[in-house]
Amino acid sequence: MSDYLADVQKYDSAADEAVVNKIVRHLGIALRNKDSALVSASDPKELERVKEKWCEKKLGVDGVEADAAIAAAAQAMADDRSKSRVTFYYLVAKNLGKLQAL
């Protein structure tokens, strides 16, 4: 868990460990596979899955607002070739103001 928190803190030094743990629990078994533990920000299908599964189903946000939050997270992590799914989801939720809703 501390590795996930450390990665999130590269982008948000005030990250709440409890929120990060909730995201880790939500993702569960997907984090065991290296491929599914990462987000490919250059793959439109991948970003659509993030929008559908995370933004719409978990956070209750869709449309342009979800697209903008995903784009902002991808931009923030642009220099990181291995974009952690936990960190990416955290940043999307933060951009949508939904961290406390998790």
CSV table of C-alpha atoms in Angstrom, one decimal:
chain,number,residue,atom,x,y,z
A,1,MET,CA,0.0,0.0,0.0
A,2,SER,CA,2.8,2.4,0.8
A,3,ASP,CA,4.1,2.2,-2.8
A,4,TYR,CA,0.8,3.3,-4.1
A,5,LEU,CA,0.6,6.2,-1.6
A,6,ALA,CA,4.2,7.3,-2.5
A,7,ASP,CA,3.3,7.3,-6.2
A,8,VAL,CA,0.2,9.4,-5.6
A,9,GLN,CA,2.2,11.8,-3.4
A,10,LYS,CA,4.4,12.6,-6.3
A,11,TYR,CA,1.3,14.4,-7.7
A,12,ASP,CA,-0.5,15.4,-4.5
A,13,SER,CA,1.7,15.7,-1.5
A,14,ALA,CA,-1.3,16.0,0.8
A,15,ALA,CA,-2.9,12.7,-0.5
A,16,ASP,CA,-5.0,10.9,2.1
A,17,GLU,CA,-3.8,7.4,2.7
A,18,ALA,CA,-7.4,6.2,3.5
A,19,VAL,CA,-8.6,7.5,0.0
A,20,VAL,CA,-5.7,5.7,-1.7
A,21,ASN,CA,-6.5,2.5,0.2
A,22,LYS,CA,-10.1,2.7,-1.0
A,23,ILE,CA,-9.0,3.0,-4.6
A,24,VAL,CA,-6.6,0.0,-4.1
A,25,ARG,CA,-9.5,-2.0,-2.7
A,26,HIS,CA,-11.8,-1.0,-5.5
A,27,LEU,CA,-9.3,-2.1,-8.1
A,28,GLY,CA,-8.5,-5.3,-6.3
A,29,ILE,CA,-7.2,-8.2,-8.4
A,30,ALA,CA,-6.6,-5.9,-11.4
A,31,LEU,CA,-3.5,-4.6,-9.6
A,32,ARG,CA,-1.9,-8.0,-9.6
A,33,ASN,CA,-1.3,-8.0,-13.3
A,34,LYS,CA,1.4,-5.4,-14.4
A,35,ASP,CA,-0.6,-4.6,-17.6
A,36,SER,CA,-3.9,-3.9,-15.9
A,37,ALA,CA,-2.2,-2.1,-13.0
A,38,LEU,CA,-1.1,0.6,-15.5
A,39,VAL,CA,-3.1,3.1,-17.6
A,40,SER,CA,-2.3,3.7,-21.3
A,41,ALA,CA,-3.2,7.4,-21.7
A,42,SER,CA,-2.5,7.1,-25.5
A,43,ASP,CA,-5.1,4.4,-26.0
A,44,PRO,CA,-8.6,5.8,-26.6
A,45,LYS,CA,-10.2,2.5,-25.7
A,46,GLU,CA,-8.4,2.5,-22.3
A,47,LEU,CA,-9.5,6.1,-21.6
A,48,GLU,CA,-13.1,5.2,-22.5
A,49,ARG,CA,-12.9,2.3,-20.0
A,50,VAL,CA,-11.7,4.7,-17.3
A,51,LYS,CA,-14.6,7.0,-18.1
A,52,GLU,CA,-17.2,4.2,-18.1
A,53,LYS,CA,-16.0,2.1,-15.2
A,54,TRP,CA,-14.5,4.8,-12.9
A,55,CYS,CA,-16.1,8.1,-13.7
A,56,GLU,CA,-19.6,7.0,-14.6
A,57,LYS,CA,-20.1,3.9,-12.5
A,58,LYS,CA,-18.1,4.7,-9.3
A,59,LEU,CA,-18.0,8.5,-9.3
A,60,GLY,CA,-21.4,9.3,-11.0
A,61,VAL,CA,-19.9,11.7,-13.5
A,62,ASP,CA,-20.0,11.5,-17.3
A,63,GLY,CA,-19.7,13.5,-20.5
A,64,VAL,CA,-17.4,16.5,-20.9
A,65,GLU,CA,-16.7,16.8,-17.2
A,66,ALA,CA,-15.3,13.2,-17.1
A,67,ASP,CA,-13.4,13.7,-20.3
A,68,ALA,CA,-11.8,16.9,-18.9
A,69,ALA,CA,-10.8,15.2,-15.7
A,70,ILE,CA,-9.2,12.2,-17.5
A,71,ALA,CA,-7.3,14.6,-19.8
A,72,ALA,CA,-6.1,16.6,-16.9
A,73,ALA,CA,-4.8,13.4,-15.1
A,74,ALA,CA,-3.1,12.2,-18.3
A,75,GLN,CA,-1.5,15.7,-18.7
A,76,ALA,CA,-0.3,15.7,-15.1
A,77,MET,CA,1.3,12.2,-15.5
A,78,ALA,CA,2.6,12.9,-19.0
A,79,ASP,CA,6.2,12.5,-18.0
A,80,ASP,CA,5.6,9.1,-16.3
A,81,ARG,CA,5.8,6.3,-18.8
A,82,SER,CA,4.3,3.8,-16.3
A,83,LYS,CA,1.1,5.5,-15.2
A,84,SER,CA,-0.1,3.7,-12.1
A,85,ARG,CA,-3.8,3.0,-12.3
A,86,VAL,CA,-4.2,3.9,-8.6
A,87,THR,CA,-2.6,7.3,-9.1
A,88,PHE,CA,-4.5,8.0,-12.4
A,89,TYR,CA,-7.8,7.1,-10.7
A,90,TYR,CA,-6.9,9.3,-7.7
A,91,LEU,CA,-6.1,12.3,-9.9
A,92,VAL,CA,-9.3,11.8,-11.9
A,93,ALA,CA,-11.4,11.7,-8.7
A,94,LYS,CA,-9.5,14.8,-7.3
A,95,ASN,CA,-10.1,16.7,-10.6
A,96,LEU,CA,-13.8,15.9,-10.2
A,97,GLY,CA,-13.9,16.9,-6.5
A,98,LYS,CA,-15.0,13.4,-5.6
A,99,LEU,CA,-12.2,12.2,-3.3
A,100,GLN,CA,-14.3,12.4,-0.2
A,101,ALA,CA,-17.1,10.5,-2.0
A,102,LEU,CA,-15.0,7.3,-2.3
